[in-house]
mmCIF file of C-alpha atoms in Angstrom:
data_model
loop_
_atom_site.group_PDB
_atom_site.id
_atom_site.type_symbol
_atom_site.label_atom_id
_atom_site.label_comp_id
_atom_site.label_asym_id
_atom_site.label_seq_id
_atom_site.Cartn_x
_atom_site.Cartn_y
_atom_site.Cartn_z
ATOM 1 C CA UNK A 147 195.634 3.798 62.150
ATOM 2 C CA UNK A 148 193.860 3.431 58.895
ATOM 3 C CA UNK A 149 196.484 4.756 56.956
ATOM 4 C CA UNK A 150 199.675 3.015 58.692
ATOM 5 C CA UNK A 151 197.821 0.026 60.545
ATOM 6 C CA UNK A 152 194.873 -1.808 58.461
ATOM 7 C CA UNK A 153 195.513 0.384 54.922
ATOM 8 C CA UNK A 154 192.161 1.566 54.434
ATOM 9 C CA UNK A 155 192.731 5.329 53.683
ATOM 10 C CA UNK A 156 195.985 6.800 52.343
ATOM 11 C CA UNK A 157 198.600 6.265 51.992
ATOM 12 C CA UNK A 158 196.886 2.704 52.653
ATOM 13 C CA UNK A 159 199.955 0.732 54.479
ATOM 14 C CA UNK A 160 199.733 -1.955 56.213
ATOM 15 C CA UNK A 161 202.665 -1.969 59.021
ATOM 16 C CA UNK A 162 201.211 -4.074 61.568
ATOM 17 C CA UNK A 163 202.122 -2.555 65.046
ATOM 18 C CA UNK A 164 204.700 0.117 64.399
ATOM 19 C CA UNK A 165 203.461 2.246 61.542
ATOM 20 C CA UNK A 166 200.509 3.731 63.242
ATOM 21 C CA UNK A 167 202.872 4.344 66.549
ATOM 22 C CA UNK A 168 205.227 5.702 64.118
ATOM 23 C CA UNK A 169 203.293 8.203 62.245
ATOM 24 C CA UNK A 170 201.473 9.377 65.365
ATOM 25 C CA UNK A 171 205.111 9.899 66.992
ATOM 26 C CA UNK A 172 205.866 12.318 63.942
ATOM 27 C CA UNK A 173 202.263 13.863 64.232
ATOM 28 C CA UNK A 174 202.788 14.917 67.842
ATOM 29 C CA UNK A 175 206.675 16.394 67.318
ATOM 30 C CA UNK A 176 205.682 18.007 64.026
ATOM 31 C CA UNK A 177 202.488 19.915 66.210
ATOM 32 C CA UNK A 178 204.835 20.810 68.823
ATOM 33 C CA UNK A 179 207.181 22.609 66.272
ATOM 34 C CA UNK A 180 204.219 24.444 64.919
ATOM 35 C CA UNK A 181 203.097 25.931 68.286
ATOM 36 C CA UNK A 182 206.533 26.656 68.936
ATOM 37 C CA UNK A 183 207.016 28.560 65.524
ATOM 38 C CA UNK A 184 203.680 30.440 66.160
ATOM 39 C CA UNK A 185 204.586 31.484 69.870
ATOM 40 C CA UNK A 186 208.383 32.471 68.834
ATOM 41 C CA UNK A 187 207.319 34.257 65.668
ATOM 42 C CA UNK A 188 203.498 35.551 65.380
ATOM 43 C CA UNK A 189 201.775 35.558 68.854
ATOM 44 C CA UNK A 190 202.829 38.670 70.178
ATOM 45 C CA UNK A 191 201.753 40.627 67.564
ATOM 46 C CA UNK A 192 198.523 38.347 66.488
ATOM 47 C CA UNK A 193 197.643 37.197 70.200
ATOM 48 C CA UNK A 194 196.195 34.063 68.159
ATOM 49 C CA UNK A 195 195.698 30.455 69.632
ATOM 50 C CA UNK A 196 197.221 27.281 68.430
ATOM 51 C CA UNK A 197 195.518 23.742 69.526
ATOM 52 C CA UNK A 198 194.927 20.555 67.996
ATOM 53 C CA UNK A 199 192.112 18.836 67.633
ATOM 54 C CA UNK A 200 191.786 14.897 68.176
ATOM 55 C CA UNK A 201 188.701 12.621 67.729
ATOM 56 C CA UNK A 202 187.867 10.099 70.573
ATOM 57 C CA UNK A 203 184.880 7.984 71.280
ATOM 58 C CA UNK A 204 184.149 7.048 75.152
ATOM 59 C CA UNK A 205 184.778 3.778 76.487
ATOM 60 C CA UNK A 206 182.451 2.573 79.298
ATOM 61 C CA UNK A 207 183.153 -0.573 81.759
ATOM 62 C CA UNK A 208 180.770 -3.109 80.803
ATOM 63 C CA UNK A 209 180.490 -3.891 84.806
ATOM 64 C CA UNK A 210 181.598 -0.478 86.341
ATOM 65 C CA UNK A 211 181.928 -3.035 89.793
ATOM 66 C CA UNK A 212 184.504 -5.106 88.210
ATOM 67 C CA UNK A 213 188.230 -3.726 88.564
ATOM 68 C CA UNK A 214 188.871 -5.632 85.069
ATOM 69 C CA UNK A 215 186.656 -4.204 83.413
ATOM 70 C CA UNK A 216 187.305 -0.795 84.876
ATOM 71 C CA UNK A 217 190.851 -1.228 83.667
ATOM 72 C CA UNK A 218 190.058 -2.039 79.947
ATOM 73 C CA UNK A 219 188.037 1.058 79.800
ATOM 74 C CA UNK A 220 190.621 3.196 81.283
ATOM 75 C CA UNK A 221 193.038 1.485 78.492
ATOM 76 C CA UNK A 222 190.431 2.496 75.981
ATOM 77 C CA UNK A 223 190.559 5.850 76.398
ATOM 78 C CA UNK A 224 194.360 6.154 76.943
ATOM 79 C CA UNK A 225 194.864 4.048 73.486
ATOM 80 C CA UNK A 226 192.390 6.557 71.748
ATOM 81 C CA UNK A 227 192.779 10.166 72.945
ATOM 82 C CA UNK A 228 195.715 9.835 75.489
ATOM 83 C CA UNK A 229 197.981 8.655 72.779
ATOM 84 C CA UNK A 230 198.078 12.084 71.559
ATOM 85 C CA UNK A 231 196.743 14.549 74.226
ATOM 86 C CA UNK A 232 198.830 12.612 77.083
ATOM 87 C CA UNK A 233 202.489 14.198 75.666
ATOM 88 C CA UNK A 234 201.079 17.686 74.729
ATOM 89 C CA UNK A 235 199.423 18.036 77.908
ATOM 90 C CA UNK A 236 201.475 15.871 80.725
ATOM 91 C CA UNK A 237 204.548 15.103 78.216
ATOM 92 C CA UNK A 238 204.630 11.538 77.760
ATOM 93 C CA UNK A 239 202.743 8.706 76.281
ATOM 94 C CA UNK A 240 200.135 6.891 78.993
ATOM 95 C CA UNK A 241 201.775 4.679 81.111
ATOM 96 C CA UNK A 242 199.356 2.430 80.328
ATOM 97 C CA UNK A 243 200.542 2.596 76.692
ATOM 98 C CA UNK A 244 204.118 2.101 77.455
ATOM 99 C CA UNK A 245 203.197 -0.912 79.786
ATOM 100 C CA UNK A 246 201.161 -2.818 77.225
ATOM 101 C CA UNK A 247 203.053 -2.526 73.954
ATOM 102 C CA UNK A 248 206.515 -2.518 75.677
ATOM 103 C CA UNK A 249 205.519 -6.087 77.501
ATOM 104 C CA UNK A 250 203.980 -7.254 73.738
ATOM 105 C CA UNK A 251 207.446 -6.544 72.262
ATOM 106 C CA UNK A 252 209.171 -7.720 74.607
ATOM 107 C CA UNK A 253 207.124 -11.208 74.365
ATOM 108 C CA UNK A 254 207.726 -11.166 70.488
ATOM 109 C CA UNK A 255 211.599 -10.813 71.153
ATOM 110 C CA UNK A 256 212.070 -7.333 69.959
ATOM 111 C CA UNK A 257 214.933 -5.502 71.289
ATOM 112 C CA UNK A 258 212.637 -2.059 72.163
ATOM 113 C CA UNK A 259 209.071 -1.123 72.188
ATOM 114 C CA UNK A 260 207.050 -0.886 69.085
ATOM 115 C CA UNK A 261 205.861 2.318 70.751
ATOM 116 C CA UNK A 262 208.854 4.882 70.117
ATOM 117 C CA UNK A 263 210.077 7.181 72.907
ATOM 118 C CA UNK A 264 210.632 10.896 72.885
ATOM 119 C CA UNK A 265 213.977 12.212 74.508
ATOM 120 C CA UNK A 266 214.029 14.318 77.635
ATOM 121 C CA UNK A 267 214.215 17.397 75.726
ATOM 122 C CA UNK A 268 211.467 16.252 73.499
ATOM 123 C CA UNK A 269 209.392 15.750 76.365
ATOM 124 C CA UNK A 270 210.240 19.075 77.413
ATOM 125 C CA UNK A 271 209.546 20.501 74.073
ATOM 126 C CA UNK A 272 206.219 19.093 73.567
ATOM 127 C CA UNK A 273 204.441 19.501 76.725
ATOM 128 C CA UNK A 274 201.952 22.225 76.720
ATOM 129 C CA UNK A 275 201.896 22.808 73.151
ATOM 130 C CA UNK A 276 198.276 23.583 72.742
ATOM 131 C CA UNK A 277 195.984 26.444 73.858
ATOM 132 C CA UNK A 278 192.700 24.811 73.487
ATOM 133 C CA UNK A 279 191.778 20.963 72.554
ATOM 134 C CA UNK A 280 189.825 20.645 69.936
ATOM 135 C CA UNK A 281 187.360 17.679 70.407
ATOM 136 C CA UNK A 282 185.881 15.309 67.460
ATOM 137 C CA UNK A 283 183.284 13.244 69.190
ATOM 138 C CA UNK A 284 180.532 10.803 67.706
ATOM 139 C CA UNK A 285 180.078 7.714 69.771
ATOM 140 C CA UNK A 286 180.772 5.320 72.685
ATOM 141 C CA UNK A 287 181.498 1.545 73.456
ATOM 142 C CA UNK A 288 181.032 -0.884 76.220
ATOM 143 C CA UNK A 289 184.466 -2.461 76.823
ATOM 144 C CA UNK A 290 185.796 -5.735 78.330
ATOM 145 C CA UNK A 291 189.146 -7.030 78.796
ATOM 146 C CA UNK A 292 190.231 -9.440 76.287
ATOM 147 C CA UNK A 293 193.511 -11.013 76.255
ATOM 148 C CA UNK A 294 195.489 -11.558 72.708
ATOM 149 C CA UNK A 295 197.937 -14.307 72.392
ATOM 150 C CA UNK A 296 201.406 -12.717 72.199
ATOM 151 C CA UNK A 297 202.052 -15.385 68.826
ATOM 152 C CA UNK A 298 199.890 -13.586 66.623
ATOM 153 C CA UNK A 299 200.834 -10.668 63.946
ATOM 154 C CA UNK A 300 201.604 -7.498 66.429
ATOM 155 C CA UNK A 301 198.296 -4.754 65.964
ATOM 156 C CA UNK A 302 197.566 -1.493 67.295
ATOM 157 C CA UNK A 303 194.331 -3.490 67.950
ATOM 158 C CA UNK A 304 195.420 -6.187 70.222
ATOM 159 C CA UNK A 305 198.249 -4.297 72.054
ATOM 160 C CA UNK A 306 195.187 -3.002 74.370
ATOM 161 C CA UNK A 307 193.573 -6.453 75.425
ATOM 162 C CA UNK A 308 189.897 -5.056 75.368
ATOM 163 C CA UNK A 309 186.925 -5.879 73.727
ATOM 164 C CA UNK A 310 184.806 -3.184 72.247
ATOM 165 C CA UNK A 311 180.904 -3.966 72.854
ATOM 166 C CA UNK A 312 177.592 -2.019 72.006
ATOM 167 C CA UNK A 313 174.081 -2.431 73.389
ATOM 168 C CA UNK A 314 171.195 -3.518 71.046
ATOM 169 C CA UNK A 315 169.048 -0.919 72.380
ATOM 170 C CA UNK A 316 171.348 1.950 71.709
ATOM 171 C CA UNK A 317 169.887 4.120 68.244
ATOM 172 C CA UNK A 318 172.047 3.577 65.396
ATOM 173 C CA UNK A 319 170.556 5.981 62.710
ATOM 174 C CA UNK A 320 173.920 6.241 60.798
ATOM 175 C CA UNK A 321 176.464 4.015 59.616
ATOM 176 C CA UNK A 322 177.526 0.770 61.493
ATOM 177 C CA UNK A 323 179.836 2.135 63.977
ATOM 178 C CA UNK A 324 177.912 5.348 65.001
ATOM 179 C CA UNK A 325 175.246 4.531 67.834
ATOM 180 C CA UNK A 326 173.724 7.256 69.638
ATOM 181 C CA UNK A 327 175.096 7.157 73.122
ATOM 182 C CA UNK A 328 174.706 10.967 74.406
ATOM 183 C CA UNK A 329 175.685 10.239 77.900
ATOM 184 C CA UNK A 330 179.439 8.969 76.684
ATOM 185 C CA UNK A 331 179.945 12.637 75.674
ATOM 186 C CA UNK A 332 179.800 14.233 79.083
ATOM 187 C CA UNK A 333 181.753 11.536 80.461
ATOM 188 C CA UNK A 334 184.465 12.403 77.706
ATOM 189 C CA UNK A 335 184.358 15.850 78.661
ATOM 190 C CA UNK A 336 184.954 15.312 82.285
ATOM 191 C CA UNK A 337 187.471 12.930 81.735
ATOM 192 C CA UNK A 338 189.368 15.628 79.798
ATOM 193 C CA UNK A 339 188.977 18.423 82.403
ATOM 194 C CA UNK A 340 190.290 15.519 85.422
ATOM 195 C CA UNK A 341 192.922 14.311 83.266
ATOM 196 C CA UNK A 342 194.542 17.109 81.545
ATOM 197 C CA UNK A 343 193.917 20.535 83.788
ATOM 198 C CA UNK A 344 190.538 21.389 82.537
ATOM 199 C CA UNK A 345 191.676 22.954 79.193
ATOM 200 C CA UNK A 346 189.788 25.080 76.831
ATOM 201 C CA UNK A 347 187.625 23.041 74.754
ATOM 202 C CA UNK A 348 185.860 23.681 71.106
ATOM 203 C CA UNK A 349 184.318 20.827 70.054
ATOM 204 C CA UNK A 350 185.129 20.569 66.369
ATOM 205 C CA UNK A 351 183.200 17.474 65.034
ATOM 206 C CA UNK A 352 179.759 16.341 66.382
ATOM 207 C CA UNK A 353 177.037 14.508 63.808
ATOM 208 C CA UNK A 354 175.309 11.569 62.629
ATOM 209 C CA UNK A 355 175.066 10.300 59.018
ATOM 210 C CA UNK A 356 172.358 8.698 57.182
ATOM 211 C CA UNK A 357 172.134 4.885 56.283
ATOM 212 C CA UNK A 358 169.345 5.555 53.712
ATOM 213 C CA UNK A 359 168.663 8.560 51.670
ATOM 214 C CA UNK A 360 165.506 10.194 52.924
ATOM 215 C CA UNK A 361 164.099 11.422 49.672
ATOM 216 C CA UNK A 362 161.765 14.440 51.935
ATOM 217 C CA UNK A 363 164.673 15.170 53.764
ATOM 218 C CA UNK A 364 163.206 14.739 57.123
ATOM 219 C CA UNK A 365 166.597 13.819 59.184
ATOM 220 C CA UNK A 366 164.272 13.735 62.367
ATOM 221 C CA UNK A 367 167.150 11.195 63.926
ATOM 222 C CA UNK A 368 170.110 13.735 63.555
ATOM 223 C CA UNK A 369 167.442 16.144 65.279
ATOM 224 C CA UNK A 370 167.079 13.920 68.168
ATOM 225 C CA UNK A 371 170.975 13.015 67.913
ATOM 226 C CA UNK A 372 171.949 16.772 67.707
ATOM 227 C CA UNK A 373 169.621 17.858 70.857
ATOM 228 C CA UNK A 374 170.584 14.660 73.187
ATOM 229 C CA UNK A 375 174.316 15.513 72.437
ATOM 230 C CA UNK A 376 174.382 19.431 72.858
ATOM 231 C CA UNK A 377 172.450 18.731 75.762
ATOM 232 C CA UNK A 378 175.528 16.719 77.360
ATOM 233 C CA UNK A 379 177.718 19.529 76.763
ATOM 234 C CA UNK A 380 175.697 21.865 78.577
ATOM 235 C CA UNK A 381 175.439 19.546 81.683
ATOM 236 C CA UNK A 382 179.396 18.880 81.342
ATOM 237 C CA UNK A 383 179.558 22.689 81.504
ATOM 238 C CA UNK A 384 177.210 22.717 84.862
ATOM 239 C CA UNK A 385 180.120 20.218 85.790
ATOM 240 C CA UNK A 386 182.831 22.756 85.422
ATOM 241 C CA UNK A 387 184.074 21.576 81.943
ATOM 242 C CA UNK A 388 185.810 24.699 80.147
ATOM 243 C CA UNK A 389 183.840 24.239 76.822
ATOM 244 C CA UNK A 390 184.258 27.549 74.628
ATOM 245 C CA UNK A 391 182.263 26.333 71.298
ATOM 246 C CA UNK A 392 180.895 23.693 69.473
ATOM 247 C CA UNK A 393 181.098 23.173 65.814
ATOM 248 C CA UNK A 394 178.442 20.181 63.775
ATOM 249 C CA UNK A 395 179.543 17.842 61.536
ATOM 250 C CA UNK A 396 178.824 18.828 58.920
ATOM 251 C CA UNK A 397 177.173 21.945 56.634
ATOM 252 C CA UNK A 398 177.165 19.989 53.552
ATOM 253 C CA UNK A 399 177.159 16.234 52.461
ATOM 254 C CA UNK A 400 180.715 15.747 51.050
ATOM 255 C CA UNK A 401 183.314 13.099 50.517
ATOM 256 C CA UNK A 402 183.828 11.255 53.443
ATOM 257 C CA UNK A 403 187.267 9.126 53.290
ATOM 258 C CA UNK A 404 186.981 5.527 51.716
ATOM 259 C CA UNK A 405 183.134 5.962 51.702
ATOM 260 C CA UNK A 406 183.329 8.453 49.162
ATOM 261 C CA UNK A 407 179.855 10.101 48.560
ATOM 262 C CA UNK A 408 177.585 7.191 50.312
ATOM 263 C CA UNK A 409 177.964 8.694 53.805
ATOM 264 C CA UNK A 410 176.123 11.955 54.283
ATOM 265 C CA UNK A 411 176.440 14.085 57.933
ATOM 266 C CA UNK A 412 175.513 17.106 55.942
ATOM 267 C CA UNK A 413 172.691 19.638 57.214
ATOM 268 C CA UNK A 414 172.233 20.396 53.619
ATOM 269 C CA UNK A 415 171.403 17.312 51.049
ATOM 270 C CA UNK A 416 173.874 17.733 47.637
ATOM 271 C CA UNK A 417 172.726 16.320 44.477
ATOM 272 C CA UNK A 418 176.171 14.696 43.488
ATOM 273 C CA UNK A 419 174.920 13.212 40.249
ATOM 274 C CA UNK A 420 173.520 16.834 38.922
ATOM 275 C CA UNK A 421 176.409 18.716 37.123
ATOM 276 C CA UNK A 422 175.607 21.676 38.887
ATOM 277 C CA UNK A 423 175.399 20.014 42.354
ATOM 278 C CA UNK A 424 172.570 21.959 44.202
ATOM 279 C CA UNK A 425 171.974 21.851 47.583
ATOM 280 C CA UNK A 426 168.761 21.190 50.042
ATOM 281 C CA UNK A 427 168.325 21.844 53.453
ATOM 282 C CA UNK A 428 167.271 19.044 55.329
ATOM 283 C CA UNK A 429 164.840 19.304 58.308
ATOM 284 C CA UNK A 430 167.532 19.807 60.396
ATOM 285 C CA UNK A 431 168.878 23.071 59.033
ATOM 286 C CA UNK A 432 165.873 24.829 60.536
ATOM 287 C CA UNK A 433 166.409 23.393 64.039
ATOM 288 C CA UNK A 434 169.903 23.884 63.984
ATOM 289 C CA UNK A 435 169.245 27.676 62.987
ATOM 290 C CA UNK A 436 166.822 27.810 66.176
ATOM 291 C CA UNK A 437 169.705 26.797 68.002
ATOM 292 C CA UNK A 438 172.545 29.101 67.078
ATOM 293 C CA UNK A 439 170.712 31.807 66.959
ATOM 294 C CA UNK A 440 169.369 31.525 70.712
ATOM 295 C CA UNK A 441 172.821 30.212 71.399
ATOM 296 C CA UNK A 442 171.061 27.107 73.340
ATOM 297 C CA UNK A 443 168.040 25.772 73.260
ATOM 298 C CA UNK A 444 164.860 28.222 72.101
ATOM 299 C CA UNK A 445 162.566 26.002 74.473
ATOM 300 C CA UNK A 446 163.819 25.636 78.056
ATOM 301 C CA UNK A 447 161.771 22.396 78.868
ATOM 302 C CA UNK A 448 163.725 20.564 76.002
ATOM 303 C CA UNK A 449 167.081 20.396 78.643
ATOM 304 C CA UNK A 450 167.039 17.833 81.077
ATOM 305 C CA UNK A 451 169.480 18.396 83.946
#
């Protein structure tokens, strides 16, 4: 989306309402080809697994009693996670995506939907091509219905007719997009369990960066974020979600897309101005060491049911 819709990331193309869908279409088909290649050639000898890692926030209806808000929240998750996961686990794009993009394409006078279609053979070939689902998750949004007039330039962002909101009370220790909303993670994991047949899940990315460089390396907000998000994964495990592993994002401060070295997600502070790039442990290092050595919270009283 950022590479082919807004042009923020490489290759920097602004192909409004078309490019992101096309790129995703190729990614999904290519992923399936790799899975089949491994399945047919190496699996019997190596007994390995091939999966895909998808990053998604959680969308919560502003008013859970409102059907309109609930529908908008459903669209949020289907236009993010479902866009890739639905073809892989259920054989095709989410019906909501097909309906909305198809209708808006027709309103624009286009002969076919801007969302590409899979052939019957492709659907069969793609479905089931993931031995596990990798999940990257950082934050949550409240979602409401918002209609965009079809005369506007087509856009992935306006196709789903929704607006994203945040609660001003949510902690925002990192960049302006990353609010700490731990309960959203449990809901996302339970959604995956329900929608995709409770697949094996590895959390491949979860963490928080810092707005200002903490010279004393005292990143207590990261400790709090990790504690609360990992706790929600434990609750999801108790719900029966099949989470097998967790990877925090990230070990070191590093190059972060178009933010360069200005966003620091690492457990270890890296002095990028120094030629030798020395690394210094932040306070979160010691905390996370204790969690992974105990394979859980060292102090059971930290965990809330």
